[in-house]
Coordinates of C-alpha atoms in Angstrom, one line a residue:
M1 CA 47.0 -132.6 -33.2
Q2 CA 49.4 -129.8 -32.9
I3 CA 49.0 -128.7 -36.3
R4 CA 45.4 -128.8 -36.1
Q5 CA 45.4 -126.6 -33.0
F6 CA 47.7 -124.0 -34.7
F7 CA 45.4 -124.0 -37.5
Y8 CA 42.3 -123.2 -35.3
K9 CA 44.3 -120.5 -33.5
F10 CA 45.6 -119.0 -36.6
T11 CA 42.1 -119.1 -38.2
F12 CA 40.7 -117.1 -35.2
L13 CA 43.6 -114.6 -35.0
L14 CA 43.0 -114.0 -39.0
Y15 CA 39.3 -113.0 -38.2
L16 CA 40.4 -110.8 -35.5
I17 CA 43.0 -109.1 -37.7
L18 CA 40.5 -108.6 -40.7
F19 CA 37.7 -107.2 -38.8
S20 CA 39.1 -103.7 -37.9
S21 CA 36.8 -101.0 -38.4
F22 CA 33.1 -100.6 -40.3
A23 CA 32.6 -96.9 -39.6
F24 CA 34.8 -93.7 -40.3
A25 CA 34.1 -90.1 -38.9
N26 CA 35.7 -86.8 -39.1
Q27 CA 36.4 -86.6 -35.4
N28 CA 38.8 -89.1 -34.0
I29 CA 36.6 -90.0 -31.0
C30 CA 36.9 -93.7 -30.0
A31 CA 33.6 -94.5 -28.2
R32 CA 33.3 -96.3 -25.1
P33 CA 29.9 -97.3 -23.8
F34 CA 30.6 -96.0 -20.2
T35 CA 31.2 -92.4 -21.4
S36 CA 29.5 -92.2 -25.0
G37 CA 26.5 -94.2 -24.2
K38 CA 24.1 -95.5 -26.8
L39 CA 25.1 -95.0 -30.5
H40 CA 22.8 -94.0 -33.4
V41 CA 23.0 -93.3 -37.0
S42 CA 23.3 -89.7 -38.3
G43 CA 23.6 -89.4 -41.9
T44 CA 26.7 -91.5 -42.9
E45 CA 28.2 -91.3 -39.4
I46 CA 27.7 -93.1 -36.0
H47 CA 27.0 -90.6 -33.2
D48 CA 27.1 -91.2 -29.5
Q49 CA 24.5 -89.9 -26.9
N50 CA 26.1 -86.4 -26.8
D51 CA 25.9 -86.5 -30.7
N52 CA 29.6 -86.6 -31.1
S53 CA 30.8 -88.3 -34.5
V54 CA 32.6 -91.4 -33.3
I55 CA 34.7 -94.4 -34.6
L56 CA 34.3 -97.9 -33.8
K57 CA 37.3 -100.2 -34.2
G58 CA 37.5 -103.7 -32.9
V59 CA 37.6 -107.5 -33.7
S60 CA 35.0 -110.3 -34.5
T61 CA 35.0 -113.9 -33.3
H62 CA 35.0 -116.9 -35.7
G63 CA 31.6 -118.9 -35.2
L64 CA 30.9 -119.2 -31.6
A65 CA 30.1 -122.7 -31.7
W66 CA 33.2 -123.4 -33.6
F67 CA 35.6 -121.8 -30.8
P68 CA 33.9 -121.4 -27.7
R69 CA 37.3 -121.4 -25.8
Y70 CA 37.8 -117.9 -26.8
I71 CA 34.8 -116.6 -25.1
N72 CA 36.2 -115.8 -21.9
S73 CA 36.9 -112.6 -19.7
T74 CA 40.6 -112.5 -19.8
L75 CA 40.6 -112.3 -23.7
F76 CA 37.9 -109.7 -23.8
K77 CA 39.6 -107.5 -21.3
Q78 CA 43.0 -107.9 -23.3
I79 CA 41.3 -107.0 -26.6
S80 CA 39.6 -104.0 -25.0
K81 CA 42.7 -102.7 -22.8
E82 CA 46.0 -103.7 -24.9
W83 CA 44.4 -103.6 -28.3
N84 CA 42.3 -100.7 -27.6
A85 CA 39.4 -102.1 -29.4
N86 CA 35.9 -100.6 -28.5
V87 CA 33.7 -103.1 -30.3
I88 CA 33.7 -107.0 -30.7
R89 CA 31.5 -109.0 -33.2
L90 CA 29.9 -112.1 -31.7
A91 CA 29.2 -114.4 -34.8
M92 CA 26.4 -116.6 -34.4
Y93 CA 26.1 -119.0 -37.5
S94 CA 22.5 -119.1 -38.4
E95 CA 22.9 -123.0 -39.6
D96 CA 24.8 -123.8 -36.4
Y97 CA 22.2 -122.2 -34.2
V98 CA 19.2 -123.9 -35.9
N99 CA 20.5 -127.2 -36.2
G100 CA 23.0 -127.3 -33.4
N101 CA 22.5 -126.9 -29.4
K102 CA 20.6 -123.8 -29.3
N103 CA 20.8 -123.4 -25.4
R104 CA 24.8 -123.7 -25.6
N105 CA 24.9 -121.4 -28.3
L106 CA 22.8 -118.9 -26.7
Q107 CA 24.7 -119.1 -23.5
L108 CA 28.1 -118.5 -25.4
L109 CA 26.3 -115.3 -26.9
R110 CA 25.2 -114.3 -23.4
S111 CA 28.6 -114.9 -22.0
G112 CA 30.2 -112.9 -24.8
I113 CA 27.8 -110.0 -24.3
K114 CA 28.6 -110.1 -20.7
Y115 CA 32.2 -110.1 -21.0
A116 CA 32.0 -107.0 -23.5
V117 CA 29.9 -105.0 -21.0
Q118 CA 32.6 -105.7 -18.5
S119 CA 35.3 -104.7 -20.7
D120 CA 33.4 -101.4 -21.8
M121 CA 33.2 -102.4 -25.3
Y122 CA 30.3 -102.4 -27.7
V123 CA 29.2 -105.7 -28.9
I124 CA 27.5 -106.8 -32.3
V125 CA 25.2 -109.7 -32.2
D126 CA 25.8 -111.1 -35.7
W127 CA 23.3 -113.5 -37.4
H128 CA 26.0 -114.9 -39.8
I129 CA 24.8 -116.6 -42.8
L130 CA 26.9 -119.0 -44.7
R131 CA 25.7 -122.3 -46.5
D132 CA 22.3 -121.2 -46.2
N133 CA 22.9 -118.4 -48.4
N134 CA 19.6 -116.6 -48.1
P135 CA 18.5 -115.2 -44.6
N136 CA 14.7 -116.1 -45.3
Q137 CA 15.5 -119.8 -45.3
Y138 CA 15.7 -119.7 -41.6
L139 CA 13.3 -116.8 -41.0
A140 CA 11.3 -118.2 -38.3
E141 CA 14.3 -119.1 -36.2
A142 CA 15.8 -115.6 -36.8
V143 CA 12.5 -114.1 -35.5
G144 CA 12.7 -116.2 -32.5
F145 CA 16.4 -115.5 -32.0
F146 CA 16.3 -111.7 -32.3
N147 CA 12.8 -111.5 -30.5
Q148 CA 14.7 -113.2 -27.4
I149 CA 17.9 -111.4 -27.4
S150 CA 16.3 -108.0 -27.9
K151 CA 14.1 -108.5 -25.1
E152 CA 16.7 -110.0 -22.6
F153 CA 19.0 -107.1 -23.3
A154 CA 16.6 -104.3 -24.2
T155 CA 18.2 -101.9 -21.7
V156 CA 21.8 -102.6 -22.6
P157 CA 23.2 -99.6 -24.5
N158 CA 26.4 -101.8 -25.8
I159 CA 24.4 -103.9 -28.3
I160 CA 24.4 -103.4 -32.0
Y161 CA 22.4 -106.0 -34.1
E162 CA 23.5 -107.4 -37.4
I163 CA 20.6 -109.2 -38.7
C164 CA 22.4 -111.0 -41.7
N165 CA 25.9 -110.9 -42.3
E166 CA 27.5 -112.2 -45.7
T167 CA 24.5 -113.4 -47.5
N168 CA 25.7 -115.0 -50.6
G169 CA 24.8 -117.4 -53.6
D170 CA 21.7 -116.3 -55.5
C171 CA 20.5 -114.2 -52.6
T172 CA 19.5 -110.8 -54.2
W173 CA 19.0 -107.3 -52.4
A174 CA 15.4 -107.8 -52.9
Y175 CA 15.4 -111.0 -50.5
I176 CA 17.4 -109.2 -47.9
K177 CA 15.0 -106.2 -48.0
E178 CA 12.1 -108.7 -47.4
Y179 CA 13.9 -110.2 -44.7
A180 CA 14.6 -107.0 -43.0
S181 CA 11.2 -105.8 -43.2
V182 CA 10.5 -108.7 -40.8
I183 CA 13.4 -108.7 -38.3
I184 CA 13.7 -105.0 -37.6
P185 CA 10.3 -104.4 -36.1
V186 CA 11.0 -107.7 -34.1
I187 CA 14.0 -106.0 -32.5
R188 CA 12.5 -102.4 -32.3
R189 CA 9.5 -103.9 -30.5
H190 CA 11.8 -104.5 -27.4
N191 CA 14.5 -101.8 -28.1
P192 CA 13.1 -99.0 -30.2
D193 CA 16.2 -97.0 -30.7
A194 CA 18.6 -100.1 -31.3
M195 CA 21.2 -99.4 -34.1
I196 CA 20.9 -102.2 -36.8
L197 CA 23.4 -103.2 -39.3
V198 CA 21.9 -105.0 -42.7
G199 CA 24.3 -107.0 -44.8
T200 CA 24.4 -106.8 -48.5
P201 CA 24.6 -109.4 -51.3
N202 CA 27.6 -111.5 -52.3
Y203 CA 29.1 -111.7 -48.8
D204 CA 28.6 -108.0 -48.3
R205 CA 30.3 -106.9 -51.5
E206 CA 27.7 -105.3 -53.3
I207 CA 26.5 -102.2 -51.3
Q208 CA 25.5 -100.4 -54.5
F209 CA 22.0 -102.3 -54.3
A210 CA 21.2 -100.7 -51.0
A211 CA 22.5 -97.3 -52.0
Q212 CA 20.1 -97.4 -55.1
D213 CA 17.1 -98.9 -53.2
P214 CA 17.4 -98.2 -49.3
I215 CA 15.4 -99.6 -46.7
N216 CA 12.8 -97.0 -45.5
I217 CA 13.8 -97.3 -41.7
E218 CA 15.6 -95.0 -39.6
N219 CA 18.9 -95.8 -37.4
I220 CA 20.4 -98.6 -39.8
M221 CA 23.6 -98.9 -41.6
Y222 CA 24.5 -101.3 -44.4
T223 CA 27.7 -103.5 -44.1
F224 CA 30.3 -103.6 -46.7
H225 CA 33.4 -106.0 -46.9
F226 CA 36.3 -104.8 -48.9
Y227 CA 38.1 -107.5 -50.8
A228 CA 41.4 -106.6 -52.3
S229 CA 41.4 -109.4 -54.9
S230 CA 38.0 -108.3 -56.3
H231 CA 37.4 -104.5 -55.5
G232 CA 39.4 -101.8 -57.0
A233 CA 40.2 -98.2 -56.1
E234 CA 36.9 -97.1 -56.9
M235 CA 35.4 -99.0 -53.9
Q236 CA 37.9 -97.5 -51.5

């Protein structure tokens, strides 16, 4: 039992450490919602409400349903104040949401958003793909999820939406674009200027397809995960 608990804690900490920063800017401004307000995309940078170029640096949870005990105000305050993180990603695994206890999972997400706001951090609502591979597999459920959350938190400037993190298997960029064309308007119906992150194929490794064939929608960014074992200097 002690070994298992250690493994769970170690796994969670690895996720916190590995997720550091998904945006880099020329100016070293670490955005905070209280002073920087709502963020938006400007070219290849993230800008705040005053149009300053800003940096987001922070951590990610593991699956909310897997480690619910880490969704608490004490930890979030520590991450914000002691670690100086200004963003936290809340990973809602799509398969866990669809086949699990939706009400419990939504409550965990709501609590995470609440604690992030109280700790003056931005919060990424992450629809996390795993064994379902292709986000279109649970398209109807994703529509319902993002419709509910974007409506409920429409006026909260802290929230960034990540609509399909780490698609994998045989999921191509064409499938992701098809999915995004449905989900983004759902979010924008309630939050017209929400900043949205769109995943790329093969666990977010293949951003070149998004660069070659971008989505024709404003205020979005594409996610890229650098893997040292498979990415060389050309991808740094």
